[in-house]
Amino acid sequence: EAQVTQNPRYLITVTGKKLTVTCSQNMNHEYMSWYRQDPGLGLRQIYYSMNVEVTDKGDVPEGYKVSRKEKRNFPLILESPSPNQTSLYFCASSYETGAPYEQYFGPGTRLTVT
Amino acid sequence: AQSVTQLDSHVSVSEGTPVLLRCNYSSSYSPSLFWYVQHPNKGLQLLLKYTSAATLVKGINGFEAEFKKSETSFHLTKPSAHMSDAAEYFCVVSDEAGANNLFFGTGTRLTVIP
């Protein structure tokens, strides 16, 4: 089944404790992206990647890191989480850039930072 | 710069009556526009997309949207609401620099009254 998976689905952590949220897709998509969703703000893009070893900042990159060492994986790293990073996070992927292909979204990761 | 404005944060309709979710966009070029739906505790699913072909776009589950350049609008409609349509709906515009970068509206929550 074609899908985007995220782990963990729920995470409660404390300020400053490094964490990683994994994202994996099995559709051989070049493009992958991370969003955060906050009430009343819709989804905002954190980082995106057009291919392996190619990443770039989205609208709200501060406090986050990403890497794209393999085509299928695109982990989101919070080196020193803070309470304002409490949010619902979505990973998405799609076919090659240059066209408005459908983005496939993962199920989401609800992160709480205390 | 590109952006979308969803004119209603919450819409409530009775089952069997028409649905209208309003969206206006701002773009300095010919945009690609999407509607995504998010059911409670689920990821996002593409309803339909406009990519400069036909201005009336048909999507899944009986939804459709009409691109009106003169009004910079892309409203989502459905002739008859079902209980299963209750969800949050996002109007989305793509980025001119990389067509897969998406900008989301703040969302419209649709409630369907039995």
mmCIF file of C-alpha atoms in Angstrom, chain B residues 11-100:
data_model
loop_
_atom_site.group_PDB
_atom_site.id
_atom_site.type_symbol
_atom_site.label_atom_id
_atom_site.label_comp_id
_atom_site.label_asym_id
_atom_site.label_seq_id
_atom_site.Cartn_x
_atom_site.Cartn_y
_atom_site.Cartn_z
ATOM 1 C CA VAL B 11 -19.736 26.508 8.209
ATOM 2 C CA SER B 12 -22.756 24.600 9.413
ATOM 3 C CA VAL B 13 -25.286 22.998 7.039
ATOM 4 C CA SER B 14 -28.127 20.545 7.337
ATOM 5 C CA GLU B 15 -27.772 17.108 5.803
ATOM 6 C CA GLY B 16 -29.028 17.142 2.226
ATOM 7 C CA THR B 17 -28.522 20.879 1.693
ATOM 8 C CA PRO B 18 -25.830 22.479 -0.470
ATOM 9 C CA VAL B 19 -22.330 23.178 0.762
ATOM 10 C CA LEU B 20 -20.340 26.306 -0.117
ATOM 11 C CA LEU B 21 -16.852 26.844 1.269
ATOM 12 C CA ARG B 22 -15.275 30.075 0.113
ATOM 13 C CA CYS B 23 -11.687 30.692 -0.852
ATOM 14 C CA ASN B 24 -9.927 33.682 -2.355
ATOM 15 C CA TYR B 25 -6.343 33.560 -3.505
ATOM 16 C CA SER B 26 -3.579 36.004 -4.183
ATOM 17 C CA SER B 27 -0.894 35.173 -6.697
ATOM 18 C CA SER B 28 1.398 37.061 -9.030
ATOM 19 C CA TYR B 29 1.284 34.309 -11.624
ATOM 20 C CA SER B 30 -1.126 31.697 -12.896
ATOM 21 C CA PRO B 31 -1.639 29.558 -9.820
ATOM 22 C CA SER B 32 -2.328 25.924 -9.143
ATOM 23 C CA LEU B 33 -5.032 25.568 -6.532
ATOM 24 C CA PHE B 34 -6.141 22.670 -4.390
ATOM 25 C CA TRP B 35 -8.688 21.702 -1.819
ATOM 26 C CA TYR B 36 -7.649 19.227 0.862
ATOM 27 C CA VAL B 37 -9.885 17.643 3.489
ATOM 28 C CA GLN B 38 -8.901 16.543 6.977
ATOM 29 C CA HIS B 39 -11.233 14.271 8.906
ATOM 30 C CA PRO B 40 -10.921 14.201 12.691
ATOM 31 C CA ASN B 41 -7.638 12.672 13.826
ATOM 32 C CA LYS B 42 -6.642 11.890 10.253
ATOM 33 C CA GLY B 43 -4.100 13.136 7.770
ATOM 34 C CA LEU B 44 -4.976 15.293 4.784
ATOM 35 C CA GLN B 45 -6.521 14.003 1.592
ATOM 36 C CA LEU B 46 -6.675 15.733 -1.776
ATOM 37 C CA LEU B 47 -10.230 16.565 -2.856
ATOM 38 C CA LEU B 48 -9.440 18.249 -6.155
ATOM 39 C CA LYS B 49 -6.930 20.449 -7.941
ATOM 40 C CA TYR B 50 -6.941 23.174 -10.597
ATOM 41 C CA THR B 51 -3.982 23.357 -12.945
ATOM 42 C CA SER B 52 -5.039 25.791 -15.706
ATOM 43 C CA ALA B 53 -7.121 23.299 -17.646
ATOM 44 C CA ALA B 54 -10.911 23.378 -17.194
ATOM 45 C CA THR B 55 -12.066 26.074 -14.792
ATOM 46 C CA LEU B 56 -14.698 23.804 -13.262
ATOM 47 C CA VAL B 57 -12.932 21.017 -11.441
ATOM 48 C CA LYS B 58 -14.632 17.892 -10.187
ATOM 49 C CA GLY B 59 -13.214 16.054 -7.221
ATOM 50 C CA ILE B 60 -13.964 13.092 -5.051
ATOM 51 C CA ASN B 61 -17.132 12.529 -3.035
ATOM 52 C CA GLY B 62 -19.239 14.823 -5.221
ATOM 53 C CA PHE B 63 -17.279 18.019 -4.531
ATOM 54 C CA GLU B 64 -16.372 20.499 -7.206
ATOM 55 C CA ALA B 65 -14.745 23.923 -7.400
ATOM 56 C CA GLU B 66 -14.738 26.690 -9.959
ATOM 57 C CA PHE B 67 -11.690 28.802 -10.716
ATOM 58 C CA LYS B 68 -12.709 32.413 -11.352
ATOM 59 C CA LYS B 69 -9.731 34.527 -12.297
ATOM 60 C CA SER B 70 -11.680 37.795 -12.388
ATOM 61 C CA GLU B 71 -12.782 37.238 -8.794
ATOM 62 C CA THR B 72 -9.570 35.470 -7.673
ATOM 63 C CA SER B 73 -11.774 32.819 -6.147
ATOM 64 C CA PHE B 74 -11.814 29.040 -5.935
ATOM 65 C CA HIS B 75 -14.930 28.173 -3.955
ATOM 66 C CA LEU B 76 -15.732 24.568 -3.077
ATOM 67 C CA THR B 77 -19.283 23.308 -3.514
ATOM 68 C CA LYS B 78 -21.360 20.182 -3.148
ATOM 69 C CA PRO B 79 -25.037 19.913 -4.026
ATOM 70 C CA SER B 80 -26.067 17.809 -1.049
ATOM 71 C CA ALA B 81 -24.171 17.410 2.217
ATOM 72 C CA HIS B 82 -23.697 14.043 3.879
ATOM 73 C CA MET B 83 -22.861 13.414 7.507
ATOM 74 C CA SER B 84 -19.530 11.979 6.376
ATOM 75 C CA ASP B 85 -18.567 15.374 4.917
ATOM 76 C CA ALA B 86 -18.059 16.803 8.399
ATOM 77 C CA ALA B 87 -14.364 17.694 8.455
ATOM 78 C CA GLU B 88 -11.907 20.551 8.094
ATOM 79 C CA TYR B 89 -11.254 21.812 4.584
ATOM 80 C CA PHE B 90 -8.164 23.633 3.411
ATOM 81 C CA CYS B 91 -7.777 25.769 0.320
ATOM 82 C CA VAL B 92 -4.186 25.654 -0.928
ATOM 83 C CA VAL B 93 -2.096 27.478 -3.534
ATOM 84 C CA SER B 94 1.227 26.289 -4.912
ATOM 85 C CA ASP B 95 4.483 28.171 -4.852
ATOM 86 C CA GLU B 96 5.734 29.707 -8.070
ATOM 87 C CA ALA B 97 9.346 28.829 -7.365
ATOM 88 C CA GLY B 98 8.761 25.174 -6.713
ATOM 89 C CA ALA B 99 5.329 24.034 -7.644
ATOM 90 C CA ASN B 100 5.236 21.465 -4.888
#
